[in-house]
Backbone as JSON, one array per atom type, in Angstrom:
{
  "sequence": "MNYEVEVQFEPVYELLNSVHTFICRKSYKKIDLGQAWAVETRNMLSKELLNLLDETELNNDWKTLNLLIYQCPCKESVESVLDWIEGLTVGEIYETLSEFVTVFPAQMEAFRGKMLFLLREWNAQYFSQQKPEVTRRLQGHADQKKEELKTLSPEDFINQTTNGFYFNPIDGLQKLILIPQFHFQPANIIYHYGKITICHYSARISLAEEEEMSPFMYRTIRSLGEKSRLRILQSLSGERKTFTEIVKDAGISKGIVHDHIFNLRCAGLLYAYIDGENVTTYSLRLDGLHKMNEQLLEYLK",
  "N": [[46.83, -39.4, -32.53], [44.04, -37.96, -34.02], [43.4, -35.66, -35.39], [43.97, -32.68, -37.37], [46.62, -30.21, -37.2], [47.03, -26.76, -37.21], [48.59, -23.62, -37.82], [47.77, -20.25, -37.56], [47.79, -16.75, -38.33], [46.46, -13.53, -38.39], [46.05, -9.96, -38.49], [43.42, -9.31, -37.63], [42.77, -11.23, -35.77], [44.28, -10.52, -33.52], [43.13, -8.07, -33.03], [40.59, -8.93, -32.15], [41.43, -10.32, -29.83], [42.47, -8.25, -28.31], [40.18, -6.74, -27.76], [38.75, -8.68, -26.28], [40.49, -8.87, -24.09], [40.21, -6.34, -22.93], [37.49, -6.35, -22.25], [37.39, -8.41, -20.4], [37.47, -7.83, -17.43], [38.04, -8.99, -14.96], [40.45, -10.18, -15.28], [42.45, -8.33, -15.35], [44.43, -8.0, -13.37], [45.94, -10.22, -13.71], [47.01, -10.39, -16.26], [49.85, -9.66, -18.38], [49.94, -7.03, -19.38], [48.47, -5.58, -17.53], [46.65, -3.59, -15.03], [47.18, -0.91, -15.53], [47.34, -0.67, -18.3], [44.65, -1.07, -19.01], [43.44, 1.19, -17.87], [44.72, 3.28, -19.23], [43.92, 2.67, -21.84], [41.14, 2.94, -21.65], [40.92, 5.67, -21.37], [41.36, 6.5, -23.92], [39.11, 6.03, -25.39], [35.84, 6.68, -26.82], [32.83, 7.79, -25.18], [30.53, 6.51, -26.08], [31.53, 4.13, -27.24], [32.74, 3.01, -24.99], [30.51, 2.54, -23.34], [29.24, 0.55, -24.84], [31.19, -1.48, -24.8], [31.26, -1.99, -22.07], [28.83, -3.21, -21.67], [29.0, -5.48, -23.13], [29.37, -8.97, -23.17], [31.46, -11.83, -22.59], [30.25, -14.14, -23.92], [28.15, -16.66, -25.47], [27.46, -15.34, -27.83], [29.71, -13.8, -28.33], [31.56, -15.82, -28.7], [30.48, -16.9, -31.05], [30.97, -14.79, -32.8], [33.77, -14.96, -33.01], [33.99, -17.39, -34.39], [32.72, -16.72, -36.8], [34.48, -14.81, -37.83], [36.75, -16.39, -38.11], [35.88, -17.95, -40.22], [35.93, -16.24, -42.34], [36.93, -15.64, -45.69], [38.74, -13.77, -46.55], [41.01, -12.47, -44.99], [42.97, -10.49, -45.08], [43.2, -7.92, -44.06], [41.98, -5.97, -41.27], [39.84, -4.4, -42.07], [38.96, -5.68, -44.42], [37.85, -8.01, -43.43], [35.74, -7.07, -41.82], [34.22, -5.74, -43.74], [33.46, -7.93, -45.28], [31.8, -9.35, -43.49], [29.79, -7.45, -43.18], [28.73, -7.46, -45.73], [27.4, -9.87, -45.98], [24.3, -11.63, -46.24], [21.68, -12.2, -43.83], [20.84, -14.83, -44.01], [23.08, -15.99, -45.22], [24.94, -15.71, -43.19], [23.95, -17.48, -41.25], [24.23, -19.83, -42.73], [27.0, -19.95, -43.0], [27.79, -20.43, -40.4], [26.42, -22.7, -39.56], [27.52, -25.22, -40.02], [29.13, -25.73, -37.9], [27.98, -24.98, -35.44], [24.96, -25.05, -33.42], [23.55, -23.3, -31.95], [22.54, -19.98, -32.05], [22.93, -16.34, -32.18], [20.2, -14.5, -30.75], [18.95, -12.38, -32.11], [19.96, -11.99, -35.1], [20.55, -9.97, -37.03], [20.69, -7.64, -35.44], [22.74, -8.42, -33.75], [24.88, -8.64, -35.59], [25.09, -5.93, -36.43], [25.75, -4.63, -34.01], [28.22, -5.85, -33.34], [29.8, -5.17, -35.56], [29.89, -2.37, -35.34], [31.17, -2.13, -32.85], [33.7, -3.38, -33.34], [34.71, -1.87, -35.5], [34.9, 0.69, -34.37], [36.59, 0.18, -32.19], [38.87, -0.56, -33.58], [39.46, 1.85, -34.89], [39.79, 3.67, -32.74], [41.55, 2.47, -30.95], [43.09, -0.01, -31.75], [44.28, 0.43, -34.33], [45.87, 2.5, -33.68], [48.02, 1.6, -32.34], [51.47, 0.61, -32.02], [52.88, -0.95, -34.87], [54.53, -3.05, -34.3], [53.63, -5.13, -32.67], [51.85, -6.75, -34.24], [53.64, -7.4, -36.25], [55.57, -8.91, -34.85], [54.01, -11.03, -33.98], [53.22, -12.15, -36.43], [55.71, -12.96, -37.41], [56.35, -14.83, -35.46], [54.31, -16.73, -35.9], [54.97, -17.57, -38.49], [57.41, -18.8, -38.01], [56.58, -20.9, -36.37], [55.04, -22.37, -38.16], [57.01, -23.49, -39.73], [58.31, -25.09, -37.83], [56.32, -26.92, -37.33], [56.49, -28.64, -39.44], [58.56, -30.32, -38.83], [58.32, -31.44, -36.29], [56.59, -33.84, -34.21], [52.99, -33.84, -34.02], [52.05, -33.85, -31.29], [54.35, -33.08, -29.79], [54.79, -30.6, -30.94], [52.45, -29.11, -30.28], [52.66, -29.15, -27.5], [55.12, -27.73, -27.05], [54.53, -25.29, -28.28], [52.23, -24.25, -27.02], [53.07, -24.26, -24.45], [52.51, -26.42, -22.79], [49.93, -27.53, -23.23], [47.6, -30.17, -23.88], [45.51, -31.41, -26.18], [42.9, -33.44, -26.02], [41.93, -36.08, -28.22], [38.96, -35.83, -28.92], [35.71, -37.17, -29.87], [34.69, -36.31, -33.12], [36.32, -34.07, -33.4], [38.25, -32.48, -35.78], [40.15, -30.6, -36.51], [42.7, -28.61, -35.07], [43.29, -25.3, -34.45], [45.88, -23.13, -33.98], [46.57, -20.0, -32.7], [48.69, -17.35, -32.29], [48.83, -14.94, -29.62], [49.05, -11.67, -28.14], [47.94, -9.66, -26.37], [46.46, -10.89, -24.25], [48.3, -12.28, -22.79], [49.7, -13.77, -19.82], [47.78, -15.69, -20.3], [45.41, -17.89, -21.99], [43.05, -18.39, -24.69], [40.35, -20.37, -25.49], [38.23, -21.86, -27.87], [35.7, -24.09, -28.74], [34.2, -25.74, -31.44], [32.81, -28.11, -32.21], [33.73, -29.62, -34.89], [36.1, -28.21, -35.02], [38.68, -26.81, -32.98], [39.74, -23.79, -31.62], [42.58, -22.26, -30.48], [43.78, -19.52, -28.95], [46.81, -18.76, -28.13], [49.25, -17.82, -25.63], [51.89, -16.07, -26.94], [54.23, -15.52, -25.75], [55.66, -13.13, -26.08], [57.56, -10.23, -25.62], [57.52, -6.71, -25.46], [59.13, -5.04, -24.16], [62.31, -3.46, -23.51], [65.18, -5.4, -24.23], [66.17, -7.53, -21.67], [68.51, -8.93, -19.31], [67.43, -11.15, -18.07], [64.67, -12.87, -19.17], [61.18, -11.89, -19.07], [59.54, -14.1, -18.99], [61.04, -16.23, -18.09], [61.54, -15.21, -15.56], [58.97, -15.23, -14.52], [58.53, -17.98, -14.27], [60.41, -18.69, -12.31], [59.48, -17.17, -10.13], [57.03, -18.4, -9.77], [57.58, -20.62, -8.29], [58.03, -19.78, -5.76], [56.42, -20.36, -3.47], [55.05, -22.33, -1.0], [52.71, -23.89, -1.15], [52.32, -24.16, -3.88], [54.54, -25.66, -4.6], [53.9, -28.0, -3.27], [51.66, -28.76, -4.72], [52.82, -29.29, -7.22], [54.44, -31.43, -6.49], [52.51, -33.31, -5.8], [51.51, -33.9, -8.25], [53.38, -35.27, -9.58], [54.12, -37.85, -11.63], [51.46, -38.64, -11.97], [48.17, -37.92, -13.29], [45.75, -35.51, -12.31], [42.48, -34.36, -11.37], [41.03, -31.07, -11.01], [39.49, -31.0, -8.68], [40.6, -33.11, -7.22], [43.15, -32.1, -6.8], [42.59, -29.9, -5.18], [41.62, -31.23, -2.92], [43.94, -32.63, -2.1], [45.63, -30.47, -1.59], [44.45, -29.09, 0.51], [43.49, -26.51, 0.81], [41.56, -23.55, -0.06], [39.34, -23.58, -2.95], [39.51, -21.3, -4.57], [42.09, -20.27, -4.02], [43.67, -22.44, -4.83], [42.99, -22.44, -7.54], [44.2, -20.04, -8.38], [46.88, -20.69, -7.88], [47.26, -22.82, -9.69], [46.83, -21.47, -12.07], [49.09, -19.76, -12.12], [51.17, -21.66, -12.16], [50.58, -22.99, -14.52], [50.87, -20.95, -16.44], [53.54, -20.55, -16.17], [54.53, -22.72, -17.4], [54.83, -25.14, -16.1], [53.03, -27.11, -15.76], [51.18, -29.72, -17.35], [48.21, -29.36, -19.14], [45.32, -31.04, -19.74], [42.93, -31.15, -22.22], [39.52, -31.27, -23.01], [37.66, -30.35, -25.61], [36.76, -27.3, -24.63], [37.38, -27.46, -22.03], [39.5, -27.98, -19.28], [40.46, -31.05, -18.13], [42.22, -32.6, -16.59], [45.4, -32.35, -14.82], [49.01, -32.49, -14.92], [52.43, -32.9, -13.82], [54.85, -31.0, -15.53], [57.78, -31.69, -16.59], [59.44, -30.74, -18.56], [59.23, -27.96, -18.46], [60.52, -27.37, -16.04], [63.11, -28.31, -16.58], [63.84, -26.58, -18.66], [63.77, -24.13, -17.33], [65.88, -24.52, -15.52], [68.06, -24.73, -17.3], [68.06, -22.17, -18.49], [68.45, -20.6, -16.24], [70.96, -21.42, -15.32], [72.49, -20.61, -17.51], [72.12, -17.88, -17.33], [73.41, -17.31, -14.94], [76.07, -17.75, -15.45]],
  "CA": [[46.09, -38.14, -32.69], [43.26, -38.07, -35.25], [43.0, -34.35, -35.91], [45.04, -31.88, -37.96], [47.07, -29.03, -36.45], [47.32, -25.66, -38.14], [48.94, -22.34, -37.21], [47.3, -19.1, -38.33], [47.78, -15.42, -37.72], [46.1, -12.34, -39.15], [45.83, -8.87, -37.53], [42.07, -9.28, -37.07], [42.74, -12.08, -34.58], [44.78, -9.75, -32.37], [42.07, -7.1, -32.75], [39.61, -9.62, -31.3], [42.02, -10.62, -28.53], [42.61, -7.01, -27.55], [38.84, -6.44, -27.23], [38.51, -9.68, -25.24], [41.28, -8.52, -22.92], [39.61, -5.16, -22.3], [36.19, -6.71, -21.69], [37.58, -9.36, -19.3], [38.01, -6.99, -16.35], [38.51, -9.81, -13.84], [41.8, -10.67, -15.58], [43.42, -7.23, -15.44], [45.55, -8.17, -12.45], [46.7, -11.42, -14.07], [47.67, -10.28, -17.55], [51.11, -8.94, -18.38], [49.71, -5.61, -19.62], [48.09, -5.07, -16.23], [45.59, -2.6, -14.81], [47.57, 0.38, -16.11], [46.95, -0.7, -19.7], [43.2, -0.9, -19.09], [43.12, 2.59, -17.55], [45.21, 4.09, -20.35], [43.07, 2.4, -23.01], [39.82, 3.52, -21.38], [41.02, 7.12, -21.59], [41.45, 6.73, -25.36], [37.88, 5.63, -26.06], [34.67, 7.54, -26.7], [31.83, 7.35, -24.21], [29.62, 5.57, -26.75], [32.2, 2.83, -27.35], [32.92, 2.47, -23.64], [29.23, 2.0, -22.88], [29.0, -0.71, -25.54], [32.13, -2.46, -24.27], [30.88, -2.33, -20.7], [27.64, -4.08, -21.67], [29.3, -6.67, -23.92], [29.82, -10.09, -22.36], [32.19, -12.89, -23.28], [29.28, -15.23, -23.87], [28.05, -17.44, -26.7], [27.46, -14.42, -28.97], [31.12, -13.45, -28.58], [32.15, -17.04, -29.26], [29.98, -16.98, -32.42], [31.7, -13.79, -33.57], [35.08, -15.53, -33.29], [33.82, -18.4, -35.45], [32.4, -16.03, -38.04], [35.71, -14.2, -38.33], [37.6, -17.49, -38.58], [35.35, -18.44, -41.49], [36.1, -15.24, -43.4], [37.93, -16.08, -46.68], [39.61, -12.65, -46.95], [41.46, -11.87, -43.73], [44.2, -9.74, -45.33], [43.2, -6.75, -43.19], [40.8, -5.86, -40.41], [38.75, -3.81, -42.86], [38.43, -6.66, -45.37], [37.02, -8.94, -42.67], [34.5, -6.39, -41.41], [33.43, -5.51, -44.96], [32.88, -9.22, -45.66], [30.67, -9.62, -42.58], [28.72, -6.49, -43.48], [28.14, -7.79, -47.02], [26.64, -11.11, -45.93], [22.9, -11.6, -45.83], [21.45, -12.96, -42.6], [20.82, -16.24, -44.38], [24.46, -16.42, -45.46], [25.61, -15.84, -41.89], [23.5, -18.76, -40.69], [24.83, -20.9, -43.52], [28.43, -19.97, -42.69], [28.01, -20.92, -39.04], [25.64, -23.9, -39.22], [28.33, -26.43, -40.11], [29.89, -25.9, -36.68], [27.21, -24.71, -34.22], [23.5, -25.14, -33.54], [22.98, -22.2, -31.16], [22.88, -18.73, -32.72], [22.4, -15.14, -31.52], [18.74, -14.43, -30.83], [18.62, -11.41, -33.15], [21.2, -12.02, -35.88], [20.84, -8.67, -37.64], [21.12, -6.74, -34.37], [24.05, -8.92, -33.32], [25.85, -8.25, -36.61], [25.27, -4.48, -36.38], [26.45, -4.28, -32.78], [29.61, -6.3, -33.39], [30.51, -4.38, -36.56], [30.16, -1.05, -34.77], [32.17, -2.28, -31.79], [35.02, -3.68, -33.89], [35.19, -0.73, -36.3], [35.28, 1.79, -33.47], [37.78, -0.26, -31.44], [40.0, -0.48, -34.5], [39.77, 3.26, -35.15], [40.18, 4.41, -31.55], [42.63, 1.82, -30.21], [43.98, -1.0, -32.38], [45.06, 1.01, -35.43], [46.76, 3.52, -33.11], [49.13, 0.94, -31.66], [52.67, 0.37, -32.82], [52.71, -2.17, -35.67], [55.47, -4.09, -33.89], [52.91, -6.27, -32.1], [51.4, -7.65, -35.3], [54.83, -7.92, -36.95], [56.18, -9.96, -34.04], [53.11, -12.19, -33.99], [53.3, -12.78, -37.74], [56.98, -13.66, -37.46], [56.24, -15.99, -34.58], [53.47, -17.73, -36.58], [55.75, -18.11, -39.62], [58.4, -19.72, -37.43], [55.87, -22.08, -35.9], [54.64, -23.17, -39.32], [58.18, -24.27, -40.12], [58.52, -26.1, -36.79], [55.27, -27.94, -37.46], [56.91, -29.58, -40.47], [59.64, -31.18, -38.35], [57.98, -32.05, -35.0], [55.33, -34.58, -34.12], [51.93, -32.93, -33.58], [52.0, -33.76, -29.83], [55.47, -32.26, -29.33], [54.6, -29.23, -31.42], [51.42, -28.47, -29.46], [53.24, -29.0, -26.16], [56.1, -26.65, -27.04], [53.93, -24.03, -28.73], [51.28, -23.76, -26.02], [53.71, -24.31, -23.13], [52.0, -27.48, -21.93], [48.57, -28.0, -23.48], [47.36, -31.41, -24.62], [44.11, -31.44, -26.59], [42.47, -34.82, -26.19], [41.26, -36.3, -29.51], [37.56, -36.18, -28.66], [34.92, -37.53, -31.04], [34.25, -35.22, -33.98], [37.33, -33.05, -33.6], [39.0, -32.69, -37.0], [41.26, -29.67, -36.69], [43.08, -27.67, -34.01], [43.92, -24.1, -35.0], [46.66, -22.42, -32.98], [46.74, -18.61, -33.1], [49.45, -16.64, -31.25], [48.26, -13.67, -29.21], [49.88, -10.84, -27.27], [47.25, -8.86, -25.35], [45.95, -11.65, -23.11], [49.39, -13.0, -22.14], [50.16, -15.11, -20.17], [46.65, -16.61, -20.36], [45.03, -18.42, -23.3], [41.61, -18.36, -24.98], [40.03, -21.57, -26.26], [36.86, -22.02, -28.33], [35.47, -25.38, -29.4], [33.03, -25.69, -32.31], [32.54, -29.43, -32.78], [34.78, -30.11, -35.77], [37.34, -27.47, -34.84], [39.0, -26.1, -31.74], [40.63, -22.66, -31.85], [43.31, -21.88, -29.27], [44.59, -18.31, -28.99], [47.77, -19.07, -27.06], [50.24, -16.81, -25.31], [53.07, -16.23, -27.78], [55.38, -15.21, -24.89], [56.37, -12.02, -26.73], [57.7, -9.05, -24.79], [57.91, -5.51, -26.2], [60.05, -4.27, -23.33], [63.7, -3.53, -23.93], [65.79, -6.67, -23.87], [66.79, -7.61, -20.37], [69.34, -10.11, -19.17], [66.52, -12.24, -17.73], [63.39, -12.65, -19.83], [60.06, -11.88, -18.12], [58.93, -15.42, -18.94], [61.88, -16.99, -17.16], [61.31, -14.65, -14.22], [57.66, -15.71, -14.07], [58.69, -19.38, -13.86], [61.12, -18.71, -11.02], [58.57, -16.63, -9.11], [55.92, -19.32, -9.52], [58.02, -21.64, -7.33], [58.27, -19.17, -4.45], [55.22, -20.54, -2.63], [55.05, -23.73, -0.56], [51.52, -24.61, -1.63], [52.53, -24.5, -5.29], [55.49, -26.77, -4.63], [53.18, -29.22, -2.87], [50.82, -29.13, -5.85], [53.7, -29.91, -8.21], [54.86, -32.73, -5.96], [51.37, -34.24, -5.84], [51.22, -34.22, -9.65], [54.51, -36.0, -10.14], [53.85, -39.24, -11.96], [50.05, -38.96, -12.22], [47.26, -36.83, -13.65], [44.68, -35.31, -11.33], [41.49, -33.34, -11.65], [41.1, -29.89, -10.13], [38.91, -31.38, -7.39], [41.59, -33.94, -6.51], [44.24, -31.2, -6.38], [42.07, -29.13, -4.03], [41.57, -32.15, -1.77], [45.31, -32.89, -1.66], [46.27, -29.24, -1.1], [43.85, -28.71, 1.78], [43.21, -25.08, 0.85], [40.33, -23.23, -0.78], [39.33, -23.72, -4.4], [39.97, -20.06, -5.18], [43.55, -20.19, -3.91], [44.23, -23.48, -5.71], [42.81, -21.97, -8.91], [45.24, -19.05, -8.65], [48.16, -21.4, -7.93], [47.33, -23.57, -10.95], [47.0, -20.48, -13.14], [50.48, -19.34, -12.13], [52.01, -22.78, -12.57], [50.29, -23.25, -15.93], [51.48, -19.89, -17.24], [54.99, -20.73, -16.08], [54.89, -23.89, -18.19], [55.22, -26.22, -15.2], [51.96, -28.1, -15.74], [50.42, -30.12, -18.52], [46.76, -29.23, -19.0], [44.67, -31.94, -20.71], [41.73, -30.41, -22.56], [38.44, -31.82, -23.83], [36.92, -29.2, -26.12], [37.22, -26.06, -24.0], [37.5, -27.7, -20.6], [40.64, -28.72, -18.76], [39.95, -32.17, -17.34], [43.24, -33.04, -15.62], [46.72, -31.71, -14.86], [50.13, -33.29, -14.44], [53.69, -32.17, -13.75], [55.54, -30.85, -16.81], [59.2, -31.61, -16.29], [60.08, -29.93, -19.59], [59.3, -26.59, -17.98], [61.56, -27.29, -15.01], [64.42, -28.46, -17.22], [64.12, -25.35, -19.41], [64.08, -23.1, -16.36], [67.24, -24.78, -15.02], [69.02, -24.4, -18.34], [68.1, -20.72, -18.63], [69.0, -20.01, -15.02], [72.4, -21.67, -15.33], [73.07, -19.74, -18.53], [72.08, -16.51, -16.81], [74.36, -17.17, -13.83], [77.45, -17.91, -15.91]],
  "C": [[45.36, -38.18, -34.04], [42.72, -36.73, -35.72], [44.23, -33.62, -36.45], [45.39, -30.71, -37.04], [47.48, -27.97, -37.46], [47.64, -24.41, -37.33], [48.45, -21.23, -38.13], [47.62, -17.82, -37.58], [47.38, -14.39, -38.77], [45.82, -11.23, -38.13], [44.45, -8.86, -36.89], [41.96, -10.16, -35.83], [43.23, -11.31, -33.35], [43.83, -8.6, -32.03], [41.05, -7.72, -31.81], [40.16, -9.87, -29.91], [42.18, -9.37, -27.68], [41.26, -6.57, -26.98], [38.51, -7.39, -26.08], [39.23, -9.29, -23.96], [40.68, -7.34, -22.19], [38.29, -5.5, -21.61], [36.36, -7.57, -20.43], [38.25, -8.66, -18.12], [38.59, -7.81, -15.2], [39.95, -10.29, -14.06], [42.85, -9.57, -15.59], [44.65, -7.45, -14.56], [46.44, -9.35, -12.83], [47.47, -11.27, -15.37], [48.93, -9.44, -17.45], [50.92, -7.44, -18.57], [49.23, -4.89, -18.38], [47.0, -4.01, -16.23], [45.91, -1.28, -15.49], [47.19, 0.45, -17.59], [45.45, -0.44, -19.85], [42.8, 0.55, -18.84], [43.54, 3.49, -18.72], [44.33, 3.91, -21.58], [41.7, 3.03, -22.84], [39.82, 5.01, -21.67], [41.09, 7.48, -23.07], [40.1, 6.63, -26.05], [36.74, 6.61, -25.83], [33.69, 6.95, -25.7], [30.9, 6.31, -24.82], [30.25, 4.19, -26.85], [32.39, 2.21, -25.98], [31.63, 1.86, -23.12], [28.93, 0.66, -23.54], [29.92, -1.8, -25.03], [31.72, -2.91, -22.88], [29.67, -3.26, -20.65], [27.85, -5.36, -22.47], [29.88, -7.77, -23.03], [30.56, -11.11, -23.23], [31.37, -14.16, -23.21], [29.23, -15.96, -25.22], [28.02, -16.54, -27.94], [28.9, -14.05, -29.34], [31.86, -14.65, -29.2], [31.73, -17.2, -30.73], [30.7, -15.99, -33.32], [33.09, -14.31, -33.95], [35.02, -16.57, -34.4], [33.56, -17.74, -36.79], [33.66, -15.42, -38.66], [36.68, -15.27, -38.81], [37.17, -17.95, -39.96], [35.55, -17.46, -42.64], [37.19, -15.68, -44.38], [38.93, -15.0, -47.06], [40.08, -11.89, -45.72], [42.74, -11.04, -43.89], [44.32, -8.51, -44.43], [41.95, -6.78, -42.32], [39.61, -5.38, -41.23], [38.13, -4.83, -43.81], [37.51, -7.66, -44.66], [35.68, -8.29, -42.32], [33.62, -6.09, -42.62], [32.76, -6.81, -45.41], [31.67, -9.55, -44.79], [29.5, -8.71, -42.92], [28.01, -6.86, -44.78], [27.33, -9.07, -47.04], [25.16, -10.84, -45.66], [22.77, -12.39, -44.53], [21.45, -14.45, -42.89], [22.22, -16.79, -44.61], [25.25, -16.56, -44.17], [25.23, -17.16, -41.24], [24.16, -19.92, -41.42], [26.32, -21.06, -43.2], [28.71, -20.64, -41.35], [27.45, -22.32, -38.8], [26.41, -25.2, -39.3], [28.98, -26.76, -38.77], [29.08, -25.71, -35.39], [25.72, -24.86, -34.5], [22.79, -24.04, -32.75], [23.48, -20.89, -31.75], [22.4, -17.54, -31.9], [20.91, -15.0, -31.76], [18.28, -13.5, -31.96], [19.86, -11.22, -34.03], [21.54, -10.67, -36.49], [21.33, -7.66, -36.61], [22.5, -7.12, -33.86], [25.13, -8.47, -34.3], [26.13, -6.74, -36.53], [26.06, -4.04, -35.16], [27.93, -4.65, -32.86], [30.42, -5.5, -34.41], [30.84, -2.99, -36.03], [31.27, -1.13, -33.72], [33.57, -2.48, -32.38], [35.57, -2.54, -34.74], [35.67, 0.4, -35.4], [36.51, 1.42, -32.64], [39.01, -0.17, -32.33], [40.43, 0.96, -34.71], [40.36, 3.95, -33.92], [41.34, 3.78, -30.77], [43.58, 1.03, -31.11], [44.85, -0.39, -33.47], [46.04, 2.07, -34.94], [47.99, 2.92, -32.46], [50.31, 0.75, -32.61], [52.5, -0.94, -33.59], [53.64, -3.31, -35.26], [54.77, -5.32, -33.35], [52.52, -7.25, -33.2], [52.59, -8.2, -36.09], [55.46, -9.07, -36.18], [55.31, -11.22, -34.04], [53.15, -12.91, -35.33], [54.6, -13.54, -37.89], [56.98, -14.92, -36.62], [55.45, -17.09, -35.28], [54.23, -18.36, -37.75], [56.78, -19.12, -39.13], [57.74, -21.02, -36.99], [55.41, -22.97, -37.05], [55.8, -24.03, -39.81], [58.46, -25.38, -39.11], [57.53, -27.25, -36.93], [55.65, -29.0, -38.48], [57.9, -30.63, -39.94], [59.32, -31.91, -37.05], [56.73, -32.9, -35.12], [54.25, -33.61, -33.65], [51.88, -32.75, -32.06], [53.11, -32.88, -29.3], [55.3, -30.81, -29.74], [53.59, -28.48, -30.56], [51.96, -28.19, -28.07], [54.18, -27.8, -26.12], [55.47, -25.3, -27.35], [53.03, -23.43, -27.66], [51.83, -23.79, -24.6], [53.0, -25.29, -22.2], [50.58, -27.93, -22.13], [48.6, -29.35, -24.19], [45.87, -31.47, -24.9], [43.71, -32.89, -26.88], [41.71, -34.99, -27.5], [39.82, -36.75, -29.32], [36.83, -36.44, -29.97], [34.49, -36.28, -31.82], [35.3, -34.16, -34.25], [38.19, -33.39, -34.81], [40.22, -31.79, -37.12], [41.44, -28.8, -35.44], [43.81, -26.51, -34.66], [44.59, -23.35, -33.86], [46.96, -21.01, -33.49], [47.51, -17.88, -32.0], [48.78, -15.31, -30.9], [49.17, -12.98, -28.2], [49.11, -10.24, -26.1], [46.87, -9.64, -24.1], [47.03, -12.49, -22.44], [49.37, -12.74, -20.63], [49.03, -16.14, -20.29], [46.36, -17.0, -21.81], [43.52, -18.37, -23.45], [41.3, -19.54, -25.89], [38.54, -21.59, -26.59], [36.74, -23.35, -29.06], [34.16, -25.31, -30.16], [32.77, -27.04, -32.97], [33.7, -29.96, -33.6], [36.13, -29.45, -35.52], [37.46, -26.92, -33.42], [39.99, -25.01, -32.09], [41.26, -22.28, -30.52], [44.14, -20.65, -29.56], [45.57, -18.42, -27.82], [48.73, -17.91, -26.83], [51.51, -17.06, -26.1], [54.36, -15.95, -27.0], [56.3, -14.2, -25.58], [56.41, -10.84, -25.78], [58.16, -7.88, -25.66], [58.84, -4.63, -25.39], [61.47, -4.39, -23.89], [64.3, -4.83, -23.41], [66.48, -6.59, -22.51], [67.62, -8.88, -20.3], [68.49, -11.34, -18.85], [65.17, -11.94, -18.36], [62.26, -12.65, -18.8], [59.42, -13.25, -17.98], [59.73, -16.36, -18.03], [61.66, -16.51, -15.73], [59.98, -15.13, -13.65], [57.77, -17.15, -13.56], [59.36, -19.47, -12.5], [60.21, -18.24, -9.9], [57.47, -17.62, -8.76], [56.28, -20.39, -8.5], [58.21, -21.09, -5.92], [57.08, -19.24, -3.53], [55.11, -22.02, -2.29], [53.87, -24.51, -1.12], [51.68, -25.02, -3.1], [53.52, -25.66, -5.41], [54.81, -28.08, -4.24], [52.26, -29.7, -3.99], [51.65, -29.84, -6.91], [54.12, -31.31, -7.76], [53.73, -33.75, -6.08], [51.05, -34.68, -7.26], [52.36, -34.97, -10.32], [54.11, -37.45, -10.38], [52.4, -39.58, -12.19], [49.26, -37.7, -12.56], [46.14, -36.75, -12.62], [43.73, -34.23, -11.81], [41.69, -32.16, -10.69], [40.58, -30.24, -8.73], [39.89, -32.21, -6.56], [42.75, -33.08, -6.02], [43.81, -30.4, -5.16], [42.07, -29.99, -2.78], [42.96, -32.4, -1.21], [45.93, -31.65, -1.01], [45.72, -28.8, 0.24], [43.62, -27.23, 1.93], [42.02, -24.79, -0.06], [40.47, -23.38, -2.29], [39.88, -22.48, -5.08], [41.48, -19.93, -5.16], [44.21, -21.22, -4.81], [44.12, -23.05, -7.17], [43.9, -20.97, -9.28], [46.61, -19.71, -8.74], [48.32, -22.14, -9.26], [47.51, -22.62, -12.12], [48.46, -20.06, -13.25], [51.41, -20.46, -12.62], [51.81, -23.11, -14.05], [50.99, -22.22, -16.82], [53.0, -19.97, -17.22], [55.46, -21.94, -16.88], [55.28, -25.09, -17.35], [54.15, -27.3, -15.08], [51.54, -28.46, -17.15], [48.94, -29.91, -18.19], [46.12, -30.05, -20.12], [43.25, -31.43, -20.96], [40.78, -31.24, -23.42], [37.6, -30.64, -24.32], [37.48, -27.91, -25.59], [37.59, -26.27, -22.54], [38.75, -28.5, -20.24], [40.11, -29.81, -17.83], [40.93, -32.61, -16.26], [44.53, -32.24, -15.83], [47.77, -32.74, -14.46], [51.39, -32.43, -14.48], [54.37, -32.15, -15.12], [57.03, -30.63, -16.54], [59.95, -30.79, -17.33], [60.26, -28.49, -19.12], [60.38, -26.39, -16.93], [62.95, -27.39, -15.62], [64.8, -27.17, -17.97], [64.48, -24.22, -18.46], [65.5, -23.27, -15.83], [68.29, -24.38, -16.04], [69.17, -22.88, -18.48], [68.75, -20.06, -17.41], [70.52, -20.21, -14.96], [73.11, -20.79, -16.36], [73.16, -18.3, -18.04], [73.15, -16.29, -15.74], [75.83, -17.3, -14.25], [78.15, -16.56, -16.03]]
}
């Protein structure tokens, strides 16, 4: 592996992830927070902010915003980041981004104004109103992971932390930044900017009252309750395959296979091999099965 691995967390990252989660309406049924969270959150927001959120897309401009915030040297608070962005000249914004990207928002000043309004209002109307336990748990998780990174090989650390990701060492990649997130669980968000790749990974944190069986263990068990998924796992035993090859072997539609792979990935039963932002191949992750067996046996004792 010829790139560095780093763990980061600041509240502004979870602010971004919470906006991403709200904007990504197609994922409401897949995320742990569910449709009810989206409805409850919508009722908290002003009409002006809702209209702006509804017209905002998770496109290259949004990806650029994530890079700009990553580049901020003063991420102690949400306000400090937004004040820093507001204080930059347009030329300084271009200079900050140009080391990593060559495509920029068409109207940089308008882009900056829109994003600042969106993030300030989202912070005031939603994010700052939430219980601080989310950010406390994420910060504690990140601190723990920083300690683990000192003792594990980079490959093992990435595997355990992301529940099965492998980032191929593509040309030019110098650093992988891993950022734990809560709102978009159990999914992940990946951005690639040439020299760096940023992965906002599911921290597998639950705010529900402690139960005898964790929701993450339950998800793994449920993911096996479908014959097609078992056949997919069997076909990936001992070899890596592309999505197209998995679809061909499964003999079912691409959409259904995509949903099966999503469930198996989130359960930690698949390795996903990633070039930049794109998953190129998958393989069976026995670590996930062994962990499920251990937890299940412990639960049944």
